[in-house]
PDB file of N, CA and C in Angstrom:
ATOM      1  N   UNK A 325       0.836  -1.177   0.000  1.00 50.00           N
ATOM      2  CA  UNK A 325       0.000   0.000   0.000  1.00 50.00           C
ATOM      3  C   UNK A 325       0.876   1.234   0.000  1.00 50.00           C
ATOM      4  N   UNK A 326       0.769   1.945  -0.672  1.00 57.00           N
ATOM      5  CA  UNK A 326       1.280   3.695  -0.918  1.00 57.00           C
ATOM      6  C   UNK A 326       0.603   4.237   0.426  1.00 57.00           C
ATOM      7  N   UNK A 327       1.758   4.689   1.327  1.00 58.00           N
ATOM      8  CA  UNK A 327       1.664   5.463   2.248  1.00 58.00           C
ATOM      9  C   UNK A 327       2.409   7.461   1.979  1.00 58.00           C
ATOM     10  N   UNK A 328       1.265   7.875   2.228  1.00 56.00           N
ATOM     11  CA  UNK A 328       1.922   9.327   1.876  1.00 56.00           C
ATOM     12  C   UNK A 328       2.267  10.144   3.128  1.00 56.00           C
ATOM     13  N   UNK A 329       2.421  10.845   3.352  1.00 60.00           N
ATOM     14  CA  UNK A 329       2.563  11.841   4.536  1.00 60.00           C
ATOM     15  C   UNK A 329       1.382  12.845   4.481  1.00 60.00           C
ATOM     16  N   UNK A 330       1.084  13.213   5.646  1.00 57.00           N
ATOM     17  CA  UNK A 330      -0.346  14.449   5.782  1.00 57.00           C
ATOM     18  C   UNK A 330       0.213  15.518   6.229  1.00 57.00           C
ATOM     19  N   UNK A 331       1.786  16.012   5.728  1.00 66.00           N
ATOM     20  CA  UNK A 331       2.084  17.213   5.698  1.00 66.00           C
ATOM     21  C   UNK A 331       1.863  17.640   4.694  1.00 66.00           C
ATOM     22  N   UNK A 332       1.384  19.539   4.935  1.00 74.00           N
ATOM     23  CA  UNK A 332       1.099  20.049   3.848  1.00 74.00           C
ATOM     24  C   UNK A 332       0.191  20.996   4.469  1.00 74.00           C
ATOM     25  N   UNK A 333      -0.610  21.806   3.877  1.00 88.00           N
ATOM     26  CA  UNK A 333      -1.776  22.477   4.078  1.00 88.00           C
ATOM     27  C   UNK A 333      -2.829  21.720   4.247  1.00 88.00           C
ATOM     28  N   UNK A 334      -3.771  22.263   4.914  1.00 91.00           N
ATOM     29  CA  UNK A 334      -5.176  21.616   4.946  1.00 91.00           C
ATOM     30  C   UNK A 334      -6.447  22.275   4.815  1.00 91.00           C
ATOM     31  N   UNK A 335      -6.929  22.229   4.116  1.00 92.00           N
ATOM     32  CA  UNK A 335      -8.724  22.738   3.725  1.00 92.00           C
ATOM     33  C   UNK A 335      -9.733  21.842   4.361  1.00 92.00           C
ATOM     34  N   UNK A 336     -10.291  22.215   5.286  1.00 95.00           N
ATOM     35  CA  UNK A 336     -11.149  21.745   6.032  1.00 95.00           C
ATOM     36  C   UNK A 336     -12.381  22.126   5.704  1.00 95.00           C
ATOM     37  N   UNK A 337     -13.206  21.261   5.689  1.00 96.00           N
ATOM     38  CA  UNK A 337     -14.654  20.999   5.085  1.00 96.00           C
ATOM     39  C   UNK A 337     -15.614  20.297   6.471  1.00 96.00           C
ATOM     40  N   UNK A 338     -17.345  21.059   6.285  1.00 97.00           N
ATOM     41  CA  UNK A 338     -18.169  20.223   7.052  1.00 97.00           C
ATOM     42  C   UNK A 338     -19.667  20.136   6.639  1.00 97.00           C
ATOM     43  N   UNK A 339     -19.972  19.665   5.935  1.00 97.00           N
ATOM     44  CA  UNK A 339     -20.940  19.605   4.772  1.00 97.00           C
ATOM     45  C   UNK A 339     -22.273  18.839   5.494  1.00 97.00           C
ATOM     46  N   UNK A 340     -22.928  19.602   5.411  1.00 97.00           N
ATOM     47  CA  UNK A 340     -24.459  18.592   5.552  1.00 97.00           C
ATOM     48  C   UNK A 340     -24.842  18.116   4.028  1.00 97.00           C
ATOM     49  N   UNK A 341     -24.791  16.765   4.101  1.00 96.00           N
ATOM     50  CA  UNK A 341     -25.773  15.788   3.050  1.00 96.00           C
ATOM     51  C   UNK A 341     -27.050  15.311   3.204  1.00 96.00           C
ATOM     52  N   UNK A 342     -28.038  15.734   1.905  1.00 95.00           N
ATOM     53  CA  UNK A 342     -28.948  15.080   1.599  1.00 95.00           C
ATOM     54  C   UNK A 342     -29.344  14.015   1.021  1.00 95.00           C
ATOM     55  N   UNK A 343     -30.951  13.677   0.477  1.00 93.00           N
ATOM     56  CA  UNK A 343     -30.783  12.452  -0.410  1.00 93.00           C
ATOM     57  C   UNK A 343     -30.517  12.984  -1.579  1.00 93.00           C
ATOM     58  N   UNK A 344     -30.043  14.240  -1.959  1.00 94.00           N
ATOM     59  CA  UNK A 344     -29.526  14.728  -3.197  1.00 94.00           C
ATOM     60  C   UNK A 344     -28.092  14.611  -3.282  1.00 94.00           C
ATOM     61  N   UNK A 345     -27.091  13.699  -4.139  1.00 95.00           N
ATOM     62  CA  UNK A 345     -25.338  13.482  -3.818  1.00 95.00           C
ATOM     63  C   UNK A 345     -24.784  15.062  -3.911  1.00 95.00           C
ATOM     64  N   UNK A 346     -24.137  15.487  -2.745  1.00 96.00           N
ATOM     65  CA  UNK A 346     -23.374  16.653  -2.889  1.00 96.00           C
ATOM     66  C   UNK A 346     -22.121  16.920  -2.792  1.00 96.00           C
ATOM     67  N   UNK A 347     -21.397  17.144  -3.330  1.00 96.00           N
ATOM     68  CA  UNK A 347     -19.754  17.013  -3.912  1.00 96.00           C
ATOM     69  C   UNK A 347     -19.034  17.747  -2.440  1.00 96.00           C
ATOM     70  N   UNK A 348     -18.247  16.764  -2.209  1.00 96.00           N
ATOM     71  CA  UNK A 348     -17.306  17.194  -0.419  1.00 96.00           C
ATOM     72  C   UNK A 348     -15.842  17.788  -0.884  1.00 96.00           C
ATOM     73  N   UNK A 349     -15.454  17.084  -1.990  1.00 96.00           N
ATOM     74  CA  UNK A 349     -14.389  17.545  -2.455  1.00 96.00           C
ATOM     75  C   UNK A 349     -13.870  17.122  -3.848  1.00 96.00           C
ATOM     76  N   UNK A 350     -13.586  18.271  -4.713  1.00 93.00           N
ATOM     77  CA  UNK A 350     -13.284  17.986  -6.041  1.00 93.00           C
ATOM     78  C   UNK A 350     -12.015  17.506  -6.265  1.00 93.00           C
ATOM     79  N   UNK A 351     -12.087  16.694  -7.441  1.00 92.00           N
ATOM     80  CA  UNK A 351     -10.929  16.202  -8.273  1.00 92.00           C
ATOM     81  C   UNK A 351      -9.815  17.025  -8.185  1.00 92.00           C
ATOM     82  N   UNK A 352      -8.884  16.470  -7.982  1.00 86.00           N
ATOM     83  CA  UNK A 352      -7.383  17.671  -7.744  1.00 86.00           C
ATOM     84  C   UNK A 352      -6.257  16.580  -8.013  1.00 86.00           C
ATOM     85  N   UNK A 353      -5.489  16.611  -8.460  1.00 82.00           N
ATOM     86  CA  UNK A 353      -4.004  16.193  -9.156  1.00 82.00           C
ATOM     87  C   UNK A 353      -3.086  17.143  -7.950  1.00 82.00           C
ATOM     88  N   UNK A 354      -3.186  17.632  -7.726  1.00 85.00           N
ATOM     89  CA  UNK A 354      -2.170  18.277  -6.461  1.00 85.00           C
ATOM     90  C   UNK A 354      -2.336  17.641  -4.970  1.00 85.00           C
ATOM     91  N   UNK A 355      -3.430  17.341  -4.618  1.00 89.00           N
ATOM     92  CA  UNK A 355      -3.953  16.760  -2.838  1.00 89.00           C
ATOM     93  C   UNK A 355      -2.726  15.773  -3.223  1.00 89.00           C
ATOM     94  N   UNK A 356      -2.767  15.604  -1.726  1.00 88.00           N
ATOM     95  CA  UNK A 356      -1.616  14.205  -1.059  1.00 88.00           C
ATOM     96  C   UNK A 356      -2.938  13.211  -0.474  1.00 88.00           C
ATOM     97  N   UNK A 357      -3.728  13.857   0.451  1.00 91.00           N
ATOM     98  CA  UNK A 357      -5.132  12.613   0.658  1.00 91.00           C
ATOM     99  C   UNK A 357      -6.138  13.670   0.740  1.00 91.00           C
ATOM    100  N   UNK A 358      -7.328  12.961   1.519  1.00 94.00           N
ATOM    101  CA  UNK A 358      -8.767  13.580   1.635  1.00 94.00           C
ATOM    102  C   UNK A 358      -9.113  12.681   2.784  1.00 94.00           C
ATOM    103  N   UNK A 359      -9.270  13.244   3.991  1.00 95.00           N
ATOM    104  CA  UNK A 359      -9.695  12.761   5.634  1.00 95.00           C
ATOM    105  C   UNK A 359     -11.099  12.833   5.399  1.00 95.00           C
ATOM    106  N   UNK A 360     -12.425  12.069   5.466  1.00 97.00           N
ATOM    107  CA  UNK A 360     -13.550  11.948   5.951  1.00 97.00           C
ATOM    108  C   UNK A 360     -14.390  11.641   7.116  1.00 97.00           C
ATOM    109  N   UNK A 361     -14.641  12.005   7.933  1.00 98.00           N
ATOM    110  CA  UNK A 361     -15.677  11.929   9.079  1.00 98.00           C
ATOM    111  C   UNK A 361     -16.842  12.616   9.337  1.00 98.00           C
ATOM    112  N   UNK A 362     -17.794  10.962   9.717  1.00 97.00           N
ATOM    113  CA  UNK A 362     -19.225  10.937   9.690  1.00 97.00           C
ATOM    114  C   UNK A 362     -19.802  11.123  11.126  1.00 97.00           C
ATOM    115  N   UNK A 363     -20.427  12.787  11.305  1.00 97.00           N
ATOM    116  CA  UNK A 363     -20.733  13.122  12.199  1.00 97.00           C
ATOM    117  C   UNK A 363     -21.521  12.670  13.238  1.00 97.00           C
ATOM    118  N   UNK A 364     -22.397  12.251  11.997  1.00 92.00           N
ATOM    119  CA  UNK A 364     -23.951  11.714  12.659  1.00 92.00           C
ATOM    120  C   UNK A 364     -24.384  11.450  10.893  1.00 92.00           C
ATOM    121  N   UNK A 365     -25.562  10.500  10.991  1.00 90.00           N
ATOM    122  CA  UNK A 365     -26.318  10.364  10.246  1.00 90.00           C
ATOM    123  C   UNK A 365     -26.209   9.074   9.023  1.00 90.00           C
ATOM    124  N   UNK A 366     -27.390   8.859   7.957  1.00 89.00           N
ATOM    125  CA  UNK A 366     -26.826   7.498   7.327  1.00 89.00           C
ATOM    126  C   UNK A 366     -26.238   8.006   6.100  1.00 89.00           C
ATOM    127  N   UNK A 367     -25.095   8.097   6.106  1.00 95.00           N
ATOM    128  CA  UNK A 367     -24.518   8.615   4.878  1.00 95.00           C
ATOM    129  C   UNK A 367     -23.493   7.419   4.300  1.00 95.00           C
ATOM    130  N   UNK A 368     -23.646   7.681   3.010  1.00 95.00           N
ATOM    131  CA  UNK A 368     -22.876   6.813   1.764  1.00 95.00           C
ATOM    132  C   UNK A 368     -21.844   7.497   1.223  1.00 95.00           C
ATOM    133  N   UNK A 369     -20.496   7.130   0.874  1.00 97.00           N
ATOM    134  CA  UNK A 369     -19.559   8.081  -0.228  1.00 97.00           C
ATOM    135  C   UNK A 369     -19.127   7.472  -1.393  1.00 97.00           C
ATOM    136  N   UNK A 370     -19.104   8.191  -2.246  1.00 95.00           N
ATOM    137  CA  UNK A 370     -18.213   7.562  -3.122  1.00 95.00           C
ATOM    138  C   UNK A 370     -18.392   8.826  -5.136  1.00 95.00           C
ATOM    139  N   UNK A 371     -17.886   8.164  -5.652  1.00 92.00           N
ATOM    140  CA  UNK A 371     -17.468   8.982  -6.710  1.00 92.00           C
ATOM    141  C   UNK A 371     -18.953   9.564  -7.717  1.00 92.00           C
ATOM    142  N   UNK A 372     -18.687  10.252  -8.346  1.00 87.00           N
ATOM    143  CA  UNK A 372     -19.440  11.277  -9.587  1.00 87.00           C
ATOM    144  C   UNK A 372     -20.391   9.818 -10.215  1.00 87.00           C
ATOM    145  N   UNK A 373     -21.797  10.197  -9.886  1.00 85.00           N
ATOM    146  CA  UNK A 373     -22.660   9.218 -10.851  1.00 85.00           C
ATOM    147  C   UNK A 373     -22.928   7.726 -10.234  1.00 85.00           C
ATOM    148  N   UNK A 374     -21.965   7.436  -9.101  1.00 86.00           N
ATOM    149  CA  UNK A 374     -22.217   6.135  -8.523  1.00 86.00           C
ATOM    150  C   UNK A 374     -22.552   5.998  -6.961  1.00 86.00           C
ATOM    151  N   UNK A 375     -22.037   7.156  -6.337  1.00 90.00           N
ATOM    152  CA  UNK A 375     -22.550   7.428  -5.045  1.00 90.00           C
ATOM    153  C   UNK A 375     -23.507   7.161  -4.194  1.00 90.00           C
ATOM    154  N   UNK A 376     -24.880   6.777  -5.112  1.00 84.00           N
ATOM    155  CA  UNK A 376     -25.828   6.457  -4.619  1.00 84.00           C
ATOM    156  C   UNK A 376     -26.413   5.058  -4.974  1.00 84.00           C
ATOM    157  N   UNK A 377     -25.773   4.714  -5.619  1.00 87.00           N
ATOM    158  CA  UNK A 377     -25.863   2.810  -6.235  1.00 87.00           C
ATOM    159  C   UNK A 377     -24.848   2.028  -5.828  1.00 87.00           C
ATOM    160  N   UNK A 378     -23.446   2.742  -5.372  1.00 89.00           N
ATOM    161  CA  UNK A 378     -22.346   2.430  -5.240  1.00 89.00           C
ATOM    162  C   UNK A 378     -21.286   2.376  -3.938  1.00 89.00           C
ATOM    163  N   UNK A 379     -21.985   4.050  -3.758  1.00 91.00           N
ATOM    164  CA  UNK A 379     -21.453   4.227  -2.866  1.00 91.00           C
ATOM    165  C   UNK A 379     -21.146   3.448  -1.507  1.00 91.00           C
ATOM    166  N   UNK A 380     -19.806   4.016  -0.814  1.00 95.00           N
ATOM    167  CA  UNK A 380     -19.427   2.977   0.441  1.00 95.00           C
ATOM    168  C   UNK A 380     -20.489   3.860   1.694  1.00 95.00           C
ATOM    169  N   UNK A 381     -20.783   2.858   2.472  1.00 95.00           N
ATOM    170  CA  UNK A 381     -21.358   3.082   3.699  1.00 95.00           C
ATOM    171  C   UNK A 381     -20.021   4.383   4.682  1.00 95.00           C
ATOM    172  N   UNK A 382     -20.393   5.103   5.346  1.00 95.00           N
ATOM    173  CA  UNK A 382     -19.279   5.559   6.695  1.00 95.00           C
ATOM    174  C   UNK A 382     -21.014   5.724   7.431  1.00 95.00           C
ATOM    175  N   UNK A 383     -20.555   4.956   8.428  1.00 94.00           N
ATOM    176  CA  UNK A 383     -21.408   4.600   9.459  1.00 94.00           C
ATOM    177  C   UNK A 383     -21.042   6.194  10.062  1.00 94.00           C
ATOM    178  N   UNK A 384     -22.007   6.046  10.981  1.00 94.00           N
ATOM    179  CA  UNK A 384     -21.864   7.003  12.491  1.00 94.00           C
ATOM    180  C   UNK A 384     -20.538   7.057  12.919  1.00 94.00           C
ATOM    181  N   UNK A 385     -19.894   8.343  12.808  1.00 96.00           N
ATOM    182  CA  UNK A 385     -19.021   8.113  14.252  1.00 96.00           C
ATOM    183  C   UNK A 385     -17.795   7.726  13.295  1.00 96.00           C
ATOM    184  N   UNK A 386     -17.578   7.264  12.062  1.00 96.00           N
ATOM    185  CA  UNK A 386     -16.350   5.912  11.213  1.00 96.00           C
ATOM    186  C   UNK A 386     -15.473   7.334  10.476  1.00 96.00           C
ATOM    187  N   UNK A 387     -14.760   7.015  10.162  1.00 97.00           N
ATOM    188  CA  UNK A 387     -13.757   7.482   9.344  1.00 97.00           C
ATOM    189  C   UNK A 387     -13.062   7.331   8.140  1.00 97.00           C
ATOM    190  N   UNK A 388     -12.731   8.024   7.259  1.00 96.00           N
ATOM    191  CA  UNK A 388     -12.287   6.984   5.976  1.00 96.00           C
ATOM    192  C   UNK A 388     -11.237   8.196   5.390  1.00 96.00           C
ATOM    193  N   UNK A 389     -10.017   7.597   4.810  1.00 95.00           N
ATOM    194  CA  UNK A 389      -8.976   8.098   4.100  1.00 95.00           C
ATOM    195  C   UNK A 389      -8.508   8.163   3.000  1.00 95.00           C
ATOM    196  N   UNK A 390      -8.603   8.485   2.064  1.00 94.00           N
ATOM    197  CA  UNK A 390      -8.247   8.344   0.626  1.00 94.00           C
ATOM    198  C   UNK A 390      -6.636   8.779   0.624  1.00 94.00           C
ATOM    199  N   UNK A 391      -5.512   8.288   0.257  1.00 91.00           N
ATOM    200  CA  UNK A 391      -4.497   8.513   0.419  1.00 91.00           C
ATOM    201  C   UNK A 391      -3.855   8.179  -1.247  1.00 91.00           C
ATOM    202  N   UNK A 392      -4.865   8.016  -2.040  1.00 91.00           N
ATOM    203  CA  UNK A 392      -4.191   7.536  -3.115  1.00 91.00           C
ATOM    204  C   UNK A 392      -5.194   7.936  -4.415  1.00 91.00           C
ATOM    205  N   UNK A 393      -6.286   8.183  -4.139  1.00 90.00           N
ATOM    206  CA  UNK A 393      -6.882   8.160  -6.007  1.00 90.00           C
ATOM    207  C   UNK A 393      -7.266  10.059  -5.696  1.00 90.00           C
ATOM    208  N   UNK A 394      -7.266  10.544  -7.132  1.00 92.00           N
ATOM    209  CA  UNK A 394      -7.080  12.311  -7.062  1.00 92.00           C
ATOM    210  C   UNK A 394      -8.652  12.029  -7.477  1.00 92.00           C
ATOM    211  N   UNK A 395      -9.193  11.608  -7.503  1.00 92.00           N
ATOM    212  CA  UNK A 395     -11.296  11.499  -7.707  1.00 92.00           C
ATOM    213  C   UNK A 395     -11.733  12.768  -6.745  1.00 92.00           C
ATOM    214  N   UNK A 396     -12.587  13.039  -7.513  1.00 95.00           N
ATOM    215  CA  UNK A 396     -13.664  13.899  -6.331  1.00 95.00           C
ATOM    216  C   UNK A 396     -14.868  12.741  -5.784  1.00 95.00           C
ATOM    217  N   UNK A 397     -14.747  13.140  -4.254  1.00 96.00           N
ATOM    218  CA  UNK A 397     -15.869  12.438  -3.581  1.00 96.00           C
ATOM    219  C   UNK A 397     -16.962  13.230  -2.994  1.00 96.00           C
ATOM    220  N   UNK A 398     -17.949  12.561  -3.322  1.00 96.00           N
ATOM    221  CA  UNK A 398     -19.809  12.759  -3.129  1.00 96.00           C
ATOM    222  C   UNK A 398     -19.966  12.005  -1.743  1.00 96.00           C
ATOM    223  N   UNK A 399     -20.742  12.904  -1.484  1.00 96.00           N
ATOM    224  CA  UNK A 399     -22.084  11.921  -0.120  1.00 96.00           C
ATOM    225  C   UNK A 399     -23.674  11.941  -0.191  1.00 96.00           C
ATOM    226  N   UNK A 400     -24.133  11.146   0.022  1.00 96.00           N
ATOM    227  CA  UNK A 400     -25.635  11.294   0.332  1.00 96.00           C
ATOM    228  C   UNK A 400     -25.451  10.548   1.260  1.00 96.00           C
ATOM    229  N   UNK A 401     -27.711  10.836   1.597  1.00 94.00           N
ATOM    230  CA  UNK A 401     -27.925  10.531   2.776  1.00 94.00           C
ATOM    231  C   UNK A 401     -28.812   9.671   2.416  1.00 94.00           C
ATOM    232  N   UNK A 402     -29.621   8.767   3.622  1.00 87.00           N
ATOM    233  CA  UNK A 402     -30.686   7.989   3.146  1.00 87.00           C
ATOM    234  C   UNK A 402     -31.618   8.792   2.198  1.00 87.00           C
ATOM    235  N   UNK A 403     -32.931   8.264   1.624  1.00 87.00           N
ATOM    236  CA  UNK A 403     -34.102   9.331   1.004  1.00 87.00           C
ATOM    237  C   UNK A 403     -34.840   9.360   2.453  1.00 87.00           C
ATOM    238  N   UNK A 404     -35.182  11.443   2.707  1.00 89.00           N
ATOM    239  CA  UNK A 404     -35.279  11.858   3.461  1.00 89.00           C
ATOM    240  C   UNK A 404     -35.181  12.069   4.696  1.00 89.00           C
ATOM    241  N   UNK A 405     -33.504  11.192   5.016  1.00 92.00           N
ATOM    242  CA  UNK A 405     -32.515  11.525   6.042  1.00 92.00           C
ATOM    243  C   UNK A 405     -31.504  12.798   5.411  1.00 92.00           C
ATOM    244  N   UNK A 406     -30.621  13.148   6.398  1.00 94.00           N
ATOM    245  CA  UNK A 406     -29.367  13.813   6.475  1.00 94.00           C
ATOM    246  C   UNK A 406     -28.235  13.699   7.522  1.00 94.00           C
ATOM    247  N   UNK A 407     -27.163  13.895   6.798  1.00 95.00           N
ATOM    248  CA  UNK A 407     -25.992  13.446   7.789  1.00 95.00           C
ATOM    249  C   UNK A 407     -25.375  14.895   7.683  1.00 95.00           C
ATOM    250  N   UNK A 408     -23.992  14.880   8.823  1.00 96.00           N
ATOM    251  CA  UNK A 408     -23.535  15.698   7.930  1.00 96.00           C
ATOM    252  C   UNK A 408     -21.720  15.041   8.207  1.00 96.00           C
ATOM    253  N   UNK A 409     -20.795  15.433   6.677  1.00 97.00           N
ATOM    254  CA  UNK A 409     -19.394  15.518   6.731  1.00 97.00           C
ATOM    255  C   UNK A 409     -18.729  16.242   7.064  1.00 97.00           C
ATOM    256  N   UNK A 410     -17.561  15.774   8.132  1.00 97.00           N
ATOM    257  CA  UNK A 410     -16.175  17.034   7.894  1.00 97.00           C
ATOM    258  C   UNK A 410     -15.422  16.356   7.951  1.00 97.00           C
ATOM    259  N   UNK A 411     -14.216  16.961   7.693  1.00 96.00           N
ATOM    260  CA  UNK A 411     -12.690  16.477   7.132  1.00 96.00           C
ATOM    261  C   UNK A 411     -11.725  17.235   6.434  1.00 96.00           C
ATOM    262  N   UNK A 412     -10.955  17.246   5.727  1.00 95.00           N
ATOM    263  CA  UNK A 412     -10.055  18.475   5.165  1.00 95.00           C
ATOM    264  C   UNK A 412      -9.418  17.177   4.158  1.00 95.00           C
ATOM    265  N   UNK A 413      -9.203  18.013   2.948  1.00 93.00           N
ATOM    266  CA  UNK A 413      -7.813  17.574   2.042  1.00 93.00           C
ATOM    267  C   UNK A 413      -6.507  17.826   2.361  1.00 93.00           C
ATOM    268  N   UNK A 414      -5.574  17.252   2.223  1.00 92.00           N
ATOM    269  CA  UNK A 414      -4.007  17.919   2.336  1.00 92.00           C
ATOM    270  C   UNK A 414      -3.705  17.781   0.838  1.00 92.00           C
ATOM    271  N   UNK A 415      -3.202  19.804   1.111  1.00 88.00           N
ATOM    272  CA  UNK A 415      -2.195  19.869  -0.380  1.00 88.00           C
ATOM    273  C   UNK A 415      -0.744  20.310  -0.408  1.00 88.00           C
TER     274      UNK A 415
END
């Protein structure tokens, strides 16, 4: 596994999601990773167009790291739940 370092700058994000997929963080060729944490609520992540058929579960409370693909990642929520995300990219 490609391990990177999480030095760098950080842009910190805290997004409430609906059952509409709403983009947490765009595609970038410069980030080193993208930190995710699920505040509260039933939220799904995952990429442009599949997010909601596809998407991975982050439970309550879970965490998740992308340390390797430059994708922009989406969240939704159940239909007519909401969660909400925070986390930061490092660039």
């Amino acid at each position: 596994m490609d391990k990177k370092m999480a030095d760098g700058y950080r842009e910190h994000i805290r997004i409430v999601v609906g059952d509409v997929p709403t983009l947490l963080f765009t595609d970038d060729s410069g980030r080193h990773a993208v930190v995710m944490y699920n505040e509260g609520g039933n939220v799904q992540i995952g990429f442009s167009g599949t997010v909601a058929s596809k998407g991975m579960t982050l439970a309550d409370g879970q965490g998740f790291t992308d340390n390797y693909s430059k994708d922009g990642w989406w969240g939704v929520a159940s239909s007519g739940e909401s969660g909400t995300v925070s986390g930061f990219k490092v660039i």
